[in-house]
Amino acid sequence: MRKIILLFFLITLTCFSQQKNISIESFRTNDRIFYGSIDDKYDITIYLKVENFSEDHLYVYSVKGWYYYNKVKKNIPLVGVFNPMTGLTLFNTNDKTFEKKILDFYFTGVVWDKLDEIEAFKNYNEKIFISNNTKESNSWSNNAKNLKLTINNELEDIYIFEDFKFLKIGSSIINLSNYHLNYKDLEIISKKTSTSEIRLLLKYEQFGNPNIQGMCGGSMDFGYIILVINNKNELIQFEEIEIENCRAFIYSQQLEENNKKILKYKITDSSNDKENNKTITIDTESIRLIK
């Protein structure tokens, strides 16, 4: 289902016109299906859906779903959590109290303490671990044995929750997520069209740290992106301009300009022992970085 949706969004047409509507569209996934096998003998299907997000980390969330053996197709309920540092830890349990605690993140301490308590839970019938590191092993276990789990999905990640950004030009679509443009906010600041190309200036914003309780957790990073698309709706130029990045110790001061079509920033980089300063100037009319 997930692949079908993404293929739909990636279909592009080659017509070109200066009068096209240009916009950024967002698409979010909240569920996912995994295919795999236990002990290289028993083929299984796993379905998971996001239940709740942790209050203190943007990428930590609980999931609920089921898995079944393909030959039997009887759902075995699952609850668990996604830890961006390790992966998915899933349980089939009769302990409904702890199951609710997992789904609601009803634990004390910082986010890592909560995850440690969940992942150390012992009162389960079955436990499934799916690593987000391809070099580490997945596993299925119960009270008697621990077996190898193989996941067959040919995908780069195991996220259940994902945001995708698409640039829509008329009836054509460019998947900006292919260029890692999955920022929290992404907007078109200005555009310039001709018969041969479209130039776009985008502004992005994102949280300085997904761990809200960590350094820079309350800050917002931002910057600009210049995109150039030819008359075949192919992306031919991509330029990202970083203005503020808290964890990289990059800060900015916007400088006043008489020309309202010019954006100018003084950038301070304190990541090394010596503080470095530079000025970045962007022409929002021609959509070019002025060197």
GROMACS .gro file of C-alpha atoms in nm:
model
  291
    1MET     CA    1   0.000   0.000   0.000
    2ARG     CA    2   0.282   0.240   0.096
    3LYS     CA    3   0.468   0.175  -0.232
    4ILE     CA    4   0.153   0.226  -0.439
    5ILE     CA    5   0.092   0.565  -0.276
    6LEU     CA    6   0.448   0.680  -0.335
    7LEU     CA    7   0.444   0.565  -0.698
    8PHE     CA    8   0.128   0.767  -0.751
    9PHE     CA    9   0.300   1.081  -0.624
   10LEU     CA   10   0.613   1.019  -0.834
   11ILE     CA   11   0.435   1.010  -1.171
   12THR     CA   12   0.551   1.308  -1.378
   13LEU     CA   13   0.427   1.462  -1.700
   14THR     CA   14   0.648   1.656  -1.941
   15CYS     CA   15   0.426   1.946  -2.043
   16PHE     CA   16   0.571   2.286  -1.950
   17SER     CA   17   0.412   2.629  -1.912
   18GLN     CA   18   0.491   2.955  -1.741
   19GLN     CA   19   0.135   2.966  -1.613
   20LYS     CA   20   0.157   2.649  -1.405
   21ASN     CA   21   0.058   2.653  -1.042
   22ILE     CA   22   0.359   2.573  -0.826
   23SER     CA   23   0.319   2.450  -0.468
   24ILE     CA   24   0.469   2.227  -0.202
   25GLU     CA   25   0.252   1.934  -0.093
   26SER     CA   26   0.302   1.723   0.219
   27PHE     CA   27   0.220   1.358   0.268
   28ARG     CA   28   0.249   1.163   0.595
   29THR     CA   29   0.258   0.789   0.661
   30ASN     CA   30   0.135   0.655   0.995
   31ASP     CA   31   0.138   0.282   0.928
   32ARG     CA   32   0.350   0.021   0.757
   33ILE     CA   33   0.363  -0.345   0.659
   34PHE     CA   34   0.676  -0.559   0.697
   35TYR     CA   35   0.732  -0.899   0.538
   36GLY     CA   36   0.978  -1.148   0.678
   37SER     CA   37   1.046  -1.490   0.823
   38ILE     CA   38   1.130  -1.646   1.158
   39ASP     CA   39   1.421  -1.891   1.170
   40ASP     CA   40   1.422  -1.896   0.788
   41LYS     CA   41   1.124  -2.135   0.811
   42TYR     CA   42   0.809  -1.943   0.891
   43ASP     CA   43   0.701  -1.658   0.665
   44ILE     CA   44   0.526  -1.376   0.850
   45THR     CA   45   0.355  -1.042   0.786
   46ILE     CA   46   0.369  -0.754   1.039
   47TYR     CA   47   0.136  -0.454   1.040
   48LEU     CA   48   0.207  -0.153   1.266
   49LYS     CA   49   0.041   0.185   1.314
   50VAL     CA   50   0.158   0.486   1.516
   51GLU     CA   51  -0.036   0.520   1.839
   52ASN     CA   52   0.122   0.813   2.033
   53PHE     CA   53   0.431   1.032   2.022
   54SER     CA   54   0.663   1.087   2.316
   55GLU     CA   55   0.636   1.437   2.462
   56ASP     CA   56   1.013   1.477   2.484
   57HIS     CA   57   1.142   1.342   2.152
   58LEU     CA   58   1.002   1.411   1.805
   59TYR     CA   59   1.101   1.071   1.662
   60VAL     CA   60   1.003   0.843   1.950
   61TYR     CA   61   0.656   0.692   1.932
   62SER     CA   62   0.450   0.393   2.037
   63VAL     CA   63   0.297   0.155   1.785
   64LYS     CA   64   0.016  -0.095   1.784
   65GLY     CA   65  -0.067  -0.370   1.537
   66TRP     CA   66  -0.034  -0.741   1.476
   67TYR     CA   67   0.158  -1.010   1.298
   68TYR     CA   68   0.056  -1.343   1.154
   69TYR     CA   69   0.211  -1.653   1.006
   70ASN     CA   70   0.132  -1.641   0.634
   71LYS     CA   71   0.009  -2.001   0.629
   72VAL     CA   72  -0.231  -1.939   0.920
   73LYS     CA   73  -0.330  -1.570   0.889
   74LYS     CA   74  -0.444  -1.543   1.252
   75ASN     CA   75  -0.358  -1.201   1.396
   76ILE     CA   76  -0.129  -1.198   1.700
   77PRO     CA   77  -0.160  -0.854   1.868
   78LEU     CA   78   0.152  -0.639   1.911
   79VAL     CA   79   0.237  -0.320   2.099
   80GLY     CA   80   0.573  -0.153   2.115
   81VAL     CA   81   0.792   0.148   2.063
   82PHE     CA   82   1.018   0.299   1.800
   83ASN     CA   83   1.356   0.409   1.934
   84PRO     CA   84   1.556   0.609   1.673
   85MET     CA   85   1.880   0.486   1.835
   86THR     CA   86   1.800   0.115   1.815
   87GLY     CA   87   1.481   0.028   1.626
   88LEU     CA   88   1.144  -0.130   1.690
   89THR     CA   89   1.077  -0.333   2.005
   90LEU     CA   90   0.742  -0.513   1.995
   91PHE     CA   91   0.556  -0.730   2.246
   92ASN     CA   92   0.265  -0.968   2.255
   93THR     CA   93   0.158  -0.962   2.620
   94ASN     CA   94  -0.135  -1.034   2.849
   95ASP     CA   95  -0.026  -0.753   3.082
   96LYS     CA   96  -0.283  -0.494   2.977
   97THR     CA   97  -0.165  -0.243   3.237
   98PHE     CA   98   0.189  -0.232   3.100
   99GLU     CA   99   0.054  -0.244   2.744
  100LYS     CA  100  -0.139   0.077   2.811
  101LYS     CA  101   0.168   0.235   2.973
  102ILE     CA  102   0.368   0.161   2.659
  103LEU     CA  103   0.107   0.305   2.426
  104ASP     CA  104   0.061   0.619   2.639
  105PHE     CA  105   0.431   0.662   2.738
  106TYR     CA  106   0.320   0.669   3.100
  107PHE     CA  107   0.669   0.654   3.249
  108THR     CA  108   0.886   0.890   3.452
  109GLY     CA  109   1.231   1.023   3.370
  110VAL     CA  110   1.387   1.145   3.047
  111VAL     CA  111   1.298   0.982   2.718
  112TRP     CA  112   1.593   0.739   2.728
  113ASP     CA  113   1.490   0.617   3.077
  114LYS     CA  114   1.139   0.554   2.945
  115LEU     CA  115   1.272   0.358   2.648
  116ASP     CA  116   1.505   0.153   2.868
  117GLU     CA  117   1.214   0.052   3.092
  118ILE     CA  118   0.998  -0.045   2.796
  119GLU     CA  119   1.271  -0.240   2.616
  120ALA     CA  120   1.357  -0.429   2.938
  121PHE     CA  121   0.996  -0.551   2.985
  122LYS     CA  122   0.994  -0.927   3.063
  123ASN     CA  123   0.628  -1.020   3.108
  124TYR     CA  124   0.561  -1.104   2.744
  125ASN     CA  125   0.444  -1.403   2.545
  126GLU     CA  126   0.650  -1.303   2.241
  127LYS     CA  127   0.900  -1.028   2.165
  128ILE     CA  128   1.009  -0.898   1.826
  129PHE     CA  129   1.306  -0.668   1.770
  130ILE     CA  130   1.367  -0.501   1.432
  131SER     CA  131   1.694  -0.309   1.423
  132ASN     CA  132   1.734   0.018   1.235
  133ASN     CA  133   2.096  -0.082   1.174
  134THR     CA  134   2.134  -0.330   0.887
  135LYS     CA  135   2.454  -0.464   1.049
  136GLU     CA  136   2.266  -0.575   1.360
  137SER     CA  137   2.043  -0.881   1.390
  138ASN     CA  138   1.665  -0.883   1.423
  139SER     CA  139   1.508  -1.136   1.656
  140TRP     CA  140   1.193  -1.315   1.769
  141SER     CA  141   1.176  -1.466   2.117
  142ASN     CA  142   0.944  -1.618   2.374
  143ASN     CA  143   1.008  -1.763   2.718
  144ALA     CA  144   1.175  -2.073   2.574
  145LYS     CA  145   1.383  -1.967   2.273
  146ASN     CA  146   1.535  -1.687   2.071
  147LEU     CA  147   1.527  -1.710   1.690
  148LYS     CA  148   1.657  -1.510   1.399
  149LEU     CA  149   1.409  -1.275   1.235
  150THR     CA  150   1.460  -1.173   0.872
  151ILE     CA  151   1.286  -0.866   0.730
  152ASN     CA  152   1.255  -0.874   0.352
  153ASN     CA  153   1.154  -0.513   0.284
  154GLU     CA  154   1.404  -0.359   0.042
  155LEU     CA  155   1.390  -0.016   0.206
  156GLU     CA  156   1.653   0.203   0.367
  157ASP     CA  157   1.468   0.256   0.696
  158ILE     CA  158   1.210   0.104   0.928
  159TYR     CA  159   1.019   0.421   1.015
  160ILE     CA  160   0.646   0.385   1.068
  161PHE     CA  161   0.593   0.761   1.082
  162GLU     CA  162   0.740   0.964   0.793
  163ASP     CA  163   0.677   1.301   0.634
  164PHE     CA  164   0.727   1.347   0.260
  165LYS     CA  165   0.750   1.675   0.070
  166PHE     CA  166   0.657   1.704  -0.297
  167LEU     CA  167   0.705   1.996  -0.535
  168LYS     CA  168   0.397   2.018  -0.755
  169ILE     CA  169   0.440   2.198  -1.089
  170GLY     CA  170   0.109   2.189  -1.271
  171SER     CA  171   0.034   1.818  -1.297
  172SER     CA  172   0.396   1.714  -1.245
  173ILE     CA  173   0.551   1.602  -0.918
  174ILE     CA  174   0.909   1.609  -0.789
  175ASN     CA  175   0.971   1.410  -0.472
  176LEU     CA  176   1.177   1.647  -0.255
  177SER     CA  177   1.228   1.369  -0.001
  178ASN     CA  178   1.472   1.215  -0.250
  179TYR     CA  179   1.690   1.518  -0.172
  180HIS     CA  180   1.643   1.479   0.206
  181LEU     CA  181   1.414   1.782   0.219
  182ASN     CA  182   1.190   1.647   0.495
  183TYR     CA  183   1.200   1.961   0.704
  184LYS     CA  184   0.920   2.044   0.944
  185ASP     CA  185   0.831   2.357   0.745
  186LEU     CA  186   0.918   2.419   0.382
  187GLU     CA  187   0.774   2.713   0.189
  188ILE     CA  188   0.822   2.886  -0.144
  189ILE     CA  189   0.960   3.238  -0.088
  190SER     CA  190   0.985   3.343  -0.453
  191LYS     CA  191   0.985   3.199  -0.805
  192LYS     CA  192   1.104   3.302  -1.149
  193THR     CA  193   0.983   3.127  -1.463
  194SER     CA  194   1.092   3.131  -1.827
  195THR     CA  195   1.038   2.908  -2.129
  196SER     CA  196   1.351   2.711  -2.043
  197GLU     CA  197   1.346   2.684  -1.664
  198ILE     CA  198   1.181   2.754  -1.329
  199ARG     CA  199   1.389   2.898  -1.045
  200LEU     CA  200   1.257   2.862  -0.690
  201LEU     CA  201   1.372   2.997  -0.356
  202LEU     CA  202   1.253   2.785  -0.063
  203LYS     CA  203   1.286   2.853   0.309
  204TYR     CA  204   1.308   2.565   0.552
  205GLU     CA  205   1.270   2.544   0.929
  206GLN     CA  206   1.326   2.253   1.164
  207PHE     CA  207   1.373   2.190   1.534
  208GLY     CA  208   1.731   2.234   1.651
  209ASN     CA  209   1.720   1.896   1.825
  210PRO     CA  210   1.448   1.627   1.807
  211ASN     CA  211   1.529   1.551   2.171
  212ILE     CA  212   1.332   1.835   2.332
  213GLN     CA  213   1.514   1.794   2.663
  214GLY     CA  214   1.857   1.801   2.500
  215MET     CA  215   2.082   2.086   2.391
  216CYS     CA  216   1.905   2.314   2.138
  217GLY     CA  217   1.576   2.127   2.194
  218GLY     CA  218   1.383   2.454   2.207
  219SER     CA  219   1.551   2.622   1.911
  220MET     CA  220   1.456   2.642   1.544
  221ASP     CA  221   1.715   2.604   1.268
  222PHE     CA  222   1.650   2.755   0.927
  223GLY     CA  223   1.797   2.822   0.587
  224TYR     CA  224   1.721   2.859   0.217
  225ILE     CA  225   1.726   2.630  -0.085
  226ILE     CA  226   1.761   2.729  -0.452
  227LEU     CA  227   1.606   2.487  -0.699
  228VAL     CA  228   1.626   2.510  -1.079
  229ILE     CA  229   1.396   2.290  -1.289
  230ASN     CA  230   1.430   2.264  -1.668
  231ASN     CA  231   1.147   2.246  -1.924
  232LYS     CA  232   1.140   1.867  -1.888
  233ASN     CA  233   1.058   1.903  -1.520
  234GLU     CA  234   1.401   1.774  -1.423
  235LEU     CA  235   1.583   1.917  -1.124
  236ILE     CA  236   1.911   2.050  -1.265
  237GLN     CA  237   2.037   2.261  -0.975
  238PHE     CA  238   2.013   2.223  -0.599
  239GLU     CA  239   2.181   2.464  -0.358
  240GLU     CA  240   2.122   2.466   0.018
  241ILE     CA  241   2.215   2.775   0.221
  242GLU     CA  242   2.242   2.714   0.596
  243ILE     CA  243   2.161   3.022   0.806
  244GLU     CA  244   2.119   2.884   1.159
  245ASN     CA  245   2.210   2.546   1.305
  246CYS     CA  246   2.218   2.543   1.685
  247ARG     CA  247   2.395   2.212   1.741
  248ALA     CA  248   2.656   2.306   1.479
  249PHE     CA  249   2.706   2.642   1.660
  250ILE     CA  250   2.602   2.839   1.351
  251TYR     CA  251   2.407   3.159   1.423
  252SER     CA  252   2.296   3.456   1.218
  253GLN     CA  253   2.203   3.822   1.224
  254GLN     CA  254   1.986   3.955   0.944
  255LEU     CA  255   2.130   4.276   0.803
  256GLU     CA  256   1.914   4.565   0.687
  257GLU     CA  257   1.894   4.626   0.313
  258ASN     CA  258   1.733   4.915   0.122
  259ASN     CA  259   1.647   4.673  -0.156
  260LYS     CA  260   1.361   4.459  -0.018
  261LYS     CA  261   1.437   4.191  -0.275
  262ILE     CA  262   1.775   4.122  -0.116
  263LEU     CA  263   1.823   3.897   0.189
  264LYS     CA  264   2.151   3.948   0.372
  265TYR     CA  265   2.277   3.764   0.679
  266LYS     CA  266   2.591   3.779   0.888
  267ILE     CA  267   2.673   3.416   0.973
  268THR     CA  268   2.881   3.329   1.278
  269ASP     CA  269   3.033   2.981   1.297
  270SER     CA  270   3.163   2.895   1.646
  271SER     CA  271   3.210   2.523   1.589
  272ASN     CA  272   3.591   2.551   1.606
  273ASP     CA  273   3.817   2.721   1.858
  274LYS     CA  274   3.829   3.026   1.633
  275GLU     CA  275   3.503   3.209   1.553
  276ASN     CA  276   3.445   3.258   1.180
  277ASN     CA  277   3.217   3.518   1.023
  278LYS     CA  278   3.085   3.553   0.671
  279THR     CA  279   2.806   3.735   0.489
  280ILE     CA  280   2.549   3.557   0.276
  281THR     CA  281   2.343   3.756   0.025
  282ILE     CA  282   2.046   3.616  -0.167
  283ASP     CA  283   1.870   3.794  -0.453
  284THR     CA  284   1.506   3.684  -0.421
  285GLU     CA  285   1.418   3.828  -0.764
  286SER     CA  286   1.681   3.652  -0.976
  287ILE     CA  287   1.694   3.370  -0.716
  288ARG     CA  288   2.070   3.357  -0.703
  289LEU     CA  289   2.330   3.355  -0.432
  290ILE     CA  290   2.540   3.669  -0.468
  291LYS     CA  291   2.906   3.580  -0.417
   0.00000   0.00000   0.00000
